[in-house]
Coordinates of C-alpha atoms in Angstrom, one line a residue:
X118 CA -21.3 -6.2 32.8
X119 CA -17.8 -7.7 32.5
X120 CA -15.2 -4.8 32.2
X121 CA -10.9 -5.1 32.4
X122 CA -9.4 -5.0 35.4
X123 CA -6.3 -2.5 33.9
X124 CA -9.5 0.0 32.5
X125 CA -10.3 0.3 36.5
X126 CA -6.8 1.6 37.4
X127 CA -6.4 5.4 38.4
X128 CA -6.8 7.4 35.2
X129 CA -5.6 10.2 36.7
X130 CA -2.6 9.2 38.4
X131 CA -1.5 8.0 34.7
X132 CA -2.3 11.8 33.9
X133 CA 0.8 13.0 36.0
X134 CA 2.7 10.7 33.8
X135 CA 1.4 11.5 30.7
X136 CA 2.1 15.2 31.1
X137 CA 5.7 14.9 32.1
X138 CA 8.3 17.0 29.5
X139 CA 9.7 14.5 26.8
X140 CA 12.1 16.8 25.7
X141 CA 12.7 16.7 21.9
X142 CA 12.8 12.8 21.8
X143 CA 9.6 11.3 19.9
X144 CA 7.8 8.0 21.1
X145 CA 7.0 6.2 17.8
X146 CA 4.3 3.0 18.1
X147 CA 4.4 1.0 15.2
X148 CA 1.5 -1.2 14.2
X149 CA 0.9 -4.1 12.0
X150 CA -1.1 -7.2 11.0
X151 CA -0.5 -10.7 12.8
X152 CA -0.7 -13.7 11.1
X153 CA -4.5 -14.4 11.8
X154 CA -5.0 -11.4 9.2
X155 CA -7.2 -9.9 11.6
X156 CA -5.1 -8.9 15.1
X157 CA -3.1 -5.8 15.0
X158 CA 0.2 -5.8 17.5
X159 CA 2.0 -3.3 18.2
X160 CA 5.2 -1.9 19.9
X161 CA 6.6 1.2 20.8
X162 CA 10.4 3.0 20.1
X163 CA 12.4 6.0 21.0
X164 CA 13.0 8.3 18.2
X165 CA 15.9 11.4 18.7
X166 CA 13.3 13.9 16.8
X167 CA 10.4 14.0 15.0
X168 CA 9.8 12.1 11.5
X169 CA 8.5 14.3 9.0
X170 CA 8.0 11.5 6.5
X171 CA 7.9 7.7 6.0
X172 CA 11.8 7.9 4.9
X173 CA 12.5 9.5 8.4
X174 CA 11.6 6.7 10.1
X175 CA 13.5 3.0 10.6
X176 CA 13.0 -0.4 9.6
X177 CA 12.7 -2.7 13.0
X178 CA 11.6 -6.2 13.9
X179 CA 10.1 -8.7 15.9
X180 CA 9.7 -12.1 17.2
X181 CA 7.3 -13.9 14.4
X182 CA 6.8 -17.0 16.6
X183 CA 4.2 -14.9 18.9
X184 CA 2.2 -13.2 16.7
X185 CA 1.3 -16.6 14.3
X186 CA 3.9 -15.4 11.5
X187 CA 6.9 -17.5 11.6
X188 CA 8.4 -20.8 13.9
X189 CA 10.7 -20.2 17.1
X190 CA 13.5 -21.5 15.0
X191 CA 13.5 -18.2 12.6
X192 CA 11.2 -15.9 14.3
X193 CA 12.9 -12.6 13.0
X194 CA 10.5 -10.5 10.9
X195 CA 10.7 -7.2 9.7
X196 CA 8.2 -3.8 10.1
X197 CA 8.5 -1.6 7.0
X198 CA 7.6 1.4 7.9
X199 CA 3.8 2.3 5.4
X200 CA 2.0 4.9 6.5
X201 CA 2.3 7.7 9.2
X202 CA -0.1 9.1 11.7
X203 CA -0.5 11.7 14.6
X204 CA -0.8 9.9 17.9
X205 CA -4.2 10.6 19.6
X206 CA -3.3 9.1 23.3
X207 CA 0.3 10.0 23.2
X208 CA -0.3 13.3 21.5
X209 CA 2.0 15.7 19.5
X210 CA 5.0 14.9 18.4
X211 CA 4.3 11.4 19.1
X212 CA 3.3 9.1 16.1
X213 CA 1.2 5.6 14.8
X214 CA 3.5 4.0 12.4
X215 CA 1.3 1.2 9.9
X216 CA 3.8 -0.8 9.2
X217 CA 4.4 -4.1 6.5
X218 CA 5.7 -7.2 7.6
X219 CA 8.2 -8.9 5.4
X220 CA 10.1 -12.3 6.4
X221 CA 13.4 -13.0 7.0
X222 CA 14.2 -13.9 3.4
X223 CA 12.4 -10.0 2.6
X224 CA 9.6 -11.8 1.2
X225 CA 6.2 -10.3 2.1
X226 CA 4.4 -12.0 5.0
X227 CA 1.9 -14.0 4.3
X228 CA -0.8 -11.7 5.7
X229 CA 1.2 -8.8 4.5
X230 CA -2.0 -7.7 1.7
X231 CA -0.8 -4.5 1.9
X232 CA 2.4 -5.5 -0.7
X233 CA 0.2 -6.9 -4.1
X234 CA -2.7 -4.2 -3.2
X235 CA 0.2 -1.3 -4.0
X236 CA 1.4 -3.1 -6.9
X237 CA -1.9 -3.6 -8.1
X238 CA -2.9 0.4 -7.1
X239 CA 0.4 1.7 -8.6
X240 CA -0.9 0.4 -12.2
X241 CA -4.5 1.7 -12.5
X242 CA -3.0 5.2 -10.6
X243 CA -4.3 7.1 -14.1
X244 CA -7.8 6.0 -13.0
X245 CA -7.7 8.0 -9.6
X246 CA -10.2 4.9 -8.1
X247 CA -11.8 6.4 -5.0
X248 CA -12.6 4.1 -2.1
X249 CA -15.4 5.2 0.9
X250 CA -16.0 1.4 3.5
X251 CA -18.4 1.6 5.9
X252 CA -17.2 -0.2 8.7
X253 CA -19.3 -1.9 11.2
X254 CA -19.2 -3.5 14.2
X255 CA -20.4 -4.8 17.8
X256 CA -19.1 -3.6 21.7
X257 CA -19.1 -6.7 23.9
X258 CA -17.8 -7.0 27.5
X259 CA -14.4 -8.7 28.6
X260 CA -17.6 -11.7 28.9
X261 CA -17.8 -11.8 25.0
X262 CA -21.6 -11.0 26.2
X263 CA -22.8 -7.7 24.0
X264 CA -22.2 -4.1 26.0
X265 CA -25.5 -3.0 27.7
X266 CA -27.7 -6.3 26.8
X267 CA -29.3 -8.3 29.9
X268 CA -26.9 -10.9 31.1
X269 CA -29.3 -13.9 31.1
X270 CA -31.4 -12.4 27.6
X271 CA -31.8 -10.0 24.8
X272 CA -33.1 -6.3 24.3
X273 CA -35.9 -5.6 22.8
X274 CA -36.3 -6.5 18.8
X275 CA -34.4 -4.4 16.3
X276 CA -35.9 -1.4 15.1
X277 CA -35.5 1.5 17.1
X278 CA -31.8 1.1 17.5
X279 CA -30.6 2.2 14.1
X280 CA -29.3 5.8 14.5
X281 CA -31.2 5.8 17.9
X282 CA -30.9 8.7 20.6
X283 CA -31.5 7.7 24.6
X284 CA -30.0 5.6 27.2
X285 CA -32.6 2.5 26.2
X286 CA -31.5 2.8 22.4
X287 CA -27.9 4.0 22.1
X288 CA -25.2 1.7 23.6
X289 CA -22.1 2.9 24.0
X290 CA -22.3 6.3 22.4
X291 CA -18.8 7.3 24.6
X292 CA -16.8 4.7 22.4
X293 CA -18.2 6.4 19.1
X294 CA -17.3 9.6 20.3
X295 CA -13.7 9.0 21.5
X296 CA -13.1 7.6 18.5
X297 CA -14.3 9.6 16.3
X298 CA -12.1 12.8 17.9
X299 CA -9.4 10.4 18.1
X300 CA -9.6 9.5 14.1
X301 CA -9.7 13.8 13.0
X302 CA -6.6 14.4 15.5
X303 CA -4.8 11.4 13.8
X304 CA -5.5 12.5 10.3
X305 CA -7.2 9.5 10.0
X306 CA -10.0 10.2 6.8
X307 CA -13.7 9.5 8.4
X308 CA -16.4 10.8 7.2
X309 CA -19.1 9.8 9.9
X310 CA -20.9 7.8 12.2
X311 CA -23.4 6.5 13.8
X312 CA -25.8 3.6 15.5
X313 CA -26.2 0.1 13.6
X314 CA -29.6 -2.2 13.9
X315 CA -28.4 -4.2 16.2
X316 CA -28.2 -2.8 20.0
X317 CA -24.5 -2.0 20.7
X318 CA -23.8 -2.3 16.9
X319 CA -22.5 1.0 15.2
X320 CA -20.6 2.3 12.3
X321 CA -17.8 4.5 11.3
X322 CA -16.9 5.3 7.8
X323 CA -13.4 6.0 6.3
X324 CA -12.6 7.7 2.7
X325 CA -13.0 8.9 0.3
X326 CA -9.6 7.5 -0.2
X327 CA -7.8 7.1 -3.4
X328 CA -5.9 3.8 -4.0
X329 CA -4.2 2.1 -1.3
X330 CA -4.8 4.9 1.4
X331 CA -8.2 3.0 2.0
X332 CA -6.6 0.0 3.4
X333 CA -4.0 2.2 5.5
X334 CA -6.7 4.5 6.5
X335 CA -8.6 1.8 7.8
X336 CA -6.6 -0.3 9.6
X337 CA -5.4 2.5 11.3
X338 CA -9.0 3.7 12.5
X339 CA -9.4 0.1 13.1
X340 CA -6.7 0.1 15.4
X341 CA -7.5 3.4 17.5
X342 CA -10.7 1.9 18.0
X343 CA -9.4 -1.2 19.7
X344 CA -7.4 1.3 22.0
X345 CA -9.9 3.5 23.0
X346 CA -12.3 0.2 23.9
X347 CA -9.5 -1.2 26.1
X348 CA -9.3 2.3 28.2
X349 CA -12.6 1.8 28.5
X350 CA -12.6 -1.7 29.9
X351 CA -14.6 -3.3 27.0
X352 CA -13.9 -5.4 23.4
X353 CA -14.7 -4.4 20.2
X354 CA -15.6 -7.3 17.6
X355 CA -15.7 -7.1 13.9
X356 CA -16.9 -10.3 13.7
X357 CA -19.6 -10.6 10.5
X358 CA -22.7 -12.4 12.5
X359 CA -21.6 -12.0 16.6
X360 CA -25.0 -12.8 17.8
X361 CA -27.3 -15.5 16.2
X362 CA -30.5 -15.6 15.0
X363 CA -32.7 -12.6 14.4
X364 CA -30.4 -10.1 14.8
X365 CA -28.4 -8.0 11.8
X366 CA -24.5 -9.0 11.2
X367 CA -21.7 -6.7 10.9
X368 CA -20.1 -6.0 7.1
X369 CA -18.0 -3.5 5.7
X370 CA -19.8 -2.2 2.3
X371 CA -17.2 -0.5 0.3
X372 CA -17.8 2.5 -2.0
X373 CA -16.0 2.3 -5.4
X374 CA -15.5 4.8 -8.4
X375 CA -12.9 5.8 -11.1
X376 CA -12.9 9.2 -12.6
X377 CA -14.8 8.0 -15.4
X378 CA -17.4 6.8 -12.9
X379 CA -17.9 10.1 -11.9
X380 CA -17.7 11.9 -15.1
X381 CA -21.1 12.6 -17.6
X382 CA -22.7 8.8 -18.7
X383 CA -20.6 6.9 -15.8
X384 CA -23.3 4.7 -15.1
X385 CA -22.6 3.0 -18.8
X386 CA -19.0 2.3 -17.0
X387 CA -20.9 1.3 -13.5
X388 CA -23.2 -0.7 -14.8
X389 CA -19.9 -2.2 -17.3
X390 CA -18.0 -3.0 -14.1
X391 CA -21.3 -4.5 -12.5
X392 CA -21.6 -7.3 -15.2
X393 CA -17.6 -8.5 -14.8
X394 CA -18.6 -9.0 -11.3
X395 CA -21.6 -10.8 -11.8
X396 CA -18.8 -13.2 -13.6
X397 CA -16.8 -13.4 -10.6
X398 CA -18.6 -13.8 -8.1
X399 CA -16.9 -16.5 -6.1
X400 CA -13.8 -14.9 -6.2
X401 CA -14.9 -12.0 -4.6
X402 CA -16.6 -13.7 -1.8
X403 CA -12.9 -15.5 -1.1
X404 CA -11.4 -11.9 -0.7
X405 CA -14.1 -10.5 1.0
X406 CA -13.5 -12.0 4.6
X407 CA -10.3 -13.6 6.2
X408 CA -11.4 -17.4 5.9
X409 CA -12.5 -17.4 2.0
X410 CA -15.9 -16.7 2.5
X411 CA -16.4 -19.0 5.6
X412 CA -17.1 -16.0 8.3
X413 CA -19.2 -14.3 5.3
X414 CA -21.4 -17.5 4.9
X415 CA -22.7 -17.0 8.6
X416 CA -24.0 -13.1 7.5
X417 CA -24.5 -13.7 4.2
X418 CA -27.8 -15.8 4.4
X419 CA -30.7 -13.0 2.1
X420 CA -32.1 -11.9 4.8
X421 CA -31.1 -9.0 7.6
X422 CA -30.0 -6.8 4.8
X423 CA -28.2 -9.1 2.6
X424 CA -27.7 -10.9 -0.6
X425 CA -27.4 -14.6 -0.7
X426 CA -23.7 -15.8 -0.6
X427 CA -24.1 -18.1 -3.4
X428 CA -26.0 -15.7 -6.0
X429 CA -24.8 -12.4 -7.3
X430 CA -27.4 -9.6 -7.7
X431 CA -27.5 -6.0 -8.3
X432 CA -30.1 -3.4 -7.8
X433 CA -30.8 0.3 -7.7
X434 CA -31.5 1.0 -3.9
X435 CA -31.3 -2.4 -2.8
X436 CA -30.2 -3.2 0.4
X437 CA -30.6 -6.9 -0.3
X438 CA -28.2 -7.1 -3.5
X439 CA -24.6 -7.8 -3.7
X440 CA -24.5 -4.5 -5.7
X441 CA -26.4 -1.7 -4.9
X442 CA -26.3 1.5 -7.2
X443 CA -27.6 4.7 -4.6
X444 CA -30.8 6.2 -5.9
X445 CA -29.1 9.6 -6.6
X446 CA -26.7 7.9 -8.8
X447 CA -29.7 6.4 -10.9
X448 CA -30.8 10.0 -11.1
X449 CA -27.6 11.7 -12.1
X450 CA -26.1 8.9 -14.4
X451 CA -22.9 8.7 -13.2
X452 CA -20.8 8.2 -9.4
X453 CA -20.4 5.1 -7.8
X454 CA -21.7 1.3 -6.4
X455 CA -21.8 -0.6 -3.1
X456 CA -20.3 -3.7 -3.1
X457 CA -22.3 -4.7 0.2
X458 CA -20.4 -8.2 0.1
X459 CA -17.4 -7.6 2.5
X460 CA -17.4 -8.5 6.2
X461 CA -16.9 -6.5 9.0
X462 CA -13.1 -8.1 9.5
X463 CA -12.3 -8.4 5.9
X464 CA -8.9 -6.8 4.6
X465 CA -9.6 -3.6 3.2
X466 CA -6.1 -4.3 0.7
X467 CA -7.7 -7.6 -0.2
X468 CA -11.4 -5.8 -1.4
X469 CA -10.1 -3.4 -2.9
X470 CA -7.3 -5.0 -4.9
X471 CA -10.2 -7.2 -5.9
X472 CA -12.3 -5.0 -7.3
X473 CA -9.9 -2.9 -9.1
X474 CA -8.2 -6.3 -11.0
X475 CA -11.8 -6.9 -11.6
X476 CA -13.3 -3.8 -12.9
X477 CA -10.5 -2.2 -14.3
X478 CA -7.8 -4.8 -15.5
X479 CA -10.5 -6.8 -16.5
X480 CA -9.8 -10.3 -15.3
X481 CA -11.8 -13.2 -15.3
X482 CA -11.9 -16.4 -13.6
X483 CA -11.7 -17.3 -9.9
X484 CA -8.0 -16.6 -9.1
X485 CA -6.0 -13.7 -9.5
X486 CA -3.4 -13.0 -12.7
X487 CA 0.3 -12.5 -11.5
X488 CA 1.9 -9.3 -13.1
X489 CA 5.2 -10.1 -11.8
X490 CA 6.2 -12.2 -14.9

């Protein structure tokens, strides 16, 4: 199987490196989204101590002509410091900085989703809406071919992959369980794991997270994950249907609930929020993944698991609905939905800006009101 070159260099010779003194200087590496609203890039800067909070740490920029954000002729851009982590490779006091992009006018970028989403978050804050996405996704070799698979065919058919123990069922289990350590020593807020349908396919899930920590939370998890895959040779694909044919895509179901969700007779509110997105549907599929809907439409076909991309449904217990209501919810009348609709590389700002302007500022229609009037 195809591995990187640089993940076959001397681990341990890096080692004598990595466990030199630093003295009381602070390696900072901050992170943000390129202009495919997918790629994260990243770069790395001296600090003279260590930031105790977002305000300690500086504004900085970079050249938007390489990273699909701006033209050669006014490349400048500029990382806002948004959220602050613990650094799992580089260790204590070293620290992952999610930054926002802005332009050089100060205008958000235009994959800078991160910017509405707050605004949006910062006027529903009395709600306390909790977010919990399930994020899924496929291991491939440098090859693009899936980790572990036969190079000229396929495993055998899905079904005893799912949550699967043994060398002929679990794919890549190291990956799951760097990660994983890597997310708790970064403060990063998962909440489990474990294997997908697919062979190579797993899970990891972030939250609960109020407001816009999901997104932050996320990306960031999103990110160590793409590290820890590159020191072990191999690429990790959120891409919603990587394999054709009769095998299960890759989505990002996102748990949602306000407090009066989870309060006595939430499922009146539930099932109130459930019939404003039956109304809006299509705008919801156009947040839900990076191209509109166009990487969605490939996963989104009724079967595998999913609802149809061009009919809204809901169900208790349905894994083929747009909506599903957990069974225990049912039971207890009140706690939260699935929204099963968004892919595996959606924006978690976009999905959940969505459905809070949908189930709690109750708007209609297929584009989004603007506040800032």
């Amino acid at each position: 199987m195809a591995t990187s070159a640089s993940s076959k260099l001397n681990k341990a010779v890096k080692q004598q490196y990595m466990s030199l003194p630093q003295g009381e200087k602070v390696q900072a590496m901050y992170i943000w989204i390129d202009g495919s609203g997918e790629g994260l890039r990243c770069k790395t800067k001296t600090l003279d101590s260590e930031p105790k909070t977002i305000e300690d740490l500086p504004e900085w920029n970079f050249d938007g002509s390489s990273t699909y954000q701006s033209e050669g002729s006014n490349s400048d851009m500029y990382l806002i410091p948004a959220a602050m982590f613990r650094d799992p490779f580089r260790k204590d006091p070293n620290k992952l900085v999610l930054c926002e992009v802005l332009k050089y006018n100060r205008k958000p970028a235009e994959t800078n989703l991160r910017y509405t989403c707050k605004k949006i978050m910062n006027m529903v804050e009395n709600n306390h809406s909790w977010f919990g996405m399930e994020q899924e996704y496929t291991i491939l070799g440098t090859d693009g071919h899936p980790f572990g698979w036969p190079s000229n065919g396929f495993p055998g058919p899905q079904g005893p992959y799912y949550c699967g123990v043994g060398a002929d069922k679990a794919y890549g289990r190291d990956i799951v369980e760097a990660h994983y350590r890597a997310c708790l020593y970064a403060g990063v807020q998962i909440y489990g794991s474990n294997a997908e349908v697919m062979p190579a396919q797993w899970e990891f899930q972030i939250g609960p997270c109020e407001g816009i920590d999901m997104g932050d939370h996320l990306w960031v998890a999103r990110f160590i994950l793409h590290r820890v895959c590159e020191d072990f040779g191999v690429v990790v694909s959120f891409d919603p249907k990587p394999i054709a044919g009769n095998w299960n895509g890759a989505g990002c179901h996102t748990n949602f609930s306000t407090k009066e969700m989870r309060e006595d007779g939430g499922l009146k509110v539930i099932e109130e929020s459930i019939e404003k997105l039956a109304k809006r549907h299509r705008y919801h599929i156009r947040a839900y993944d990076p191209k509109g809907g166009l990487d969605n439409a490939r996963r989104l076909t009724g079967r595998h698991e999913t609802s149809s991309i061009d009919e809204f449904s809901a169900g208790v217990a349905n894994r083929g609905a747009s909506i599903r209501i957990p069974r225990s919810v049912g039971q207890d009348k009140k706690g939260y939905f699935e929204d099963r609709r968004p892919s595996a590389n959606c924006d978690p700002y976009a999905v959940t800006e969505a459905l809070v302007r949908t189930c709690l500022l109750k708007e209609e229609g297929d584009e989004p009101a603007n506040y800032s009037k």
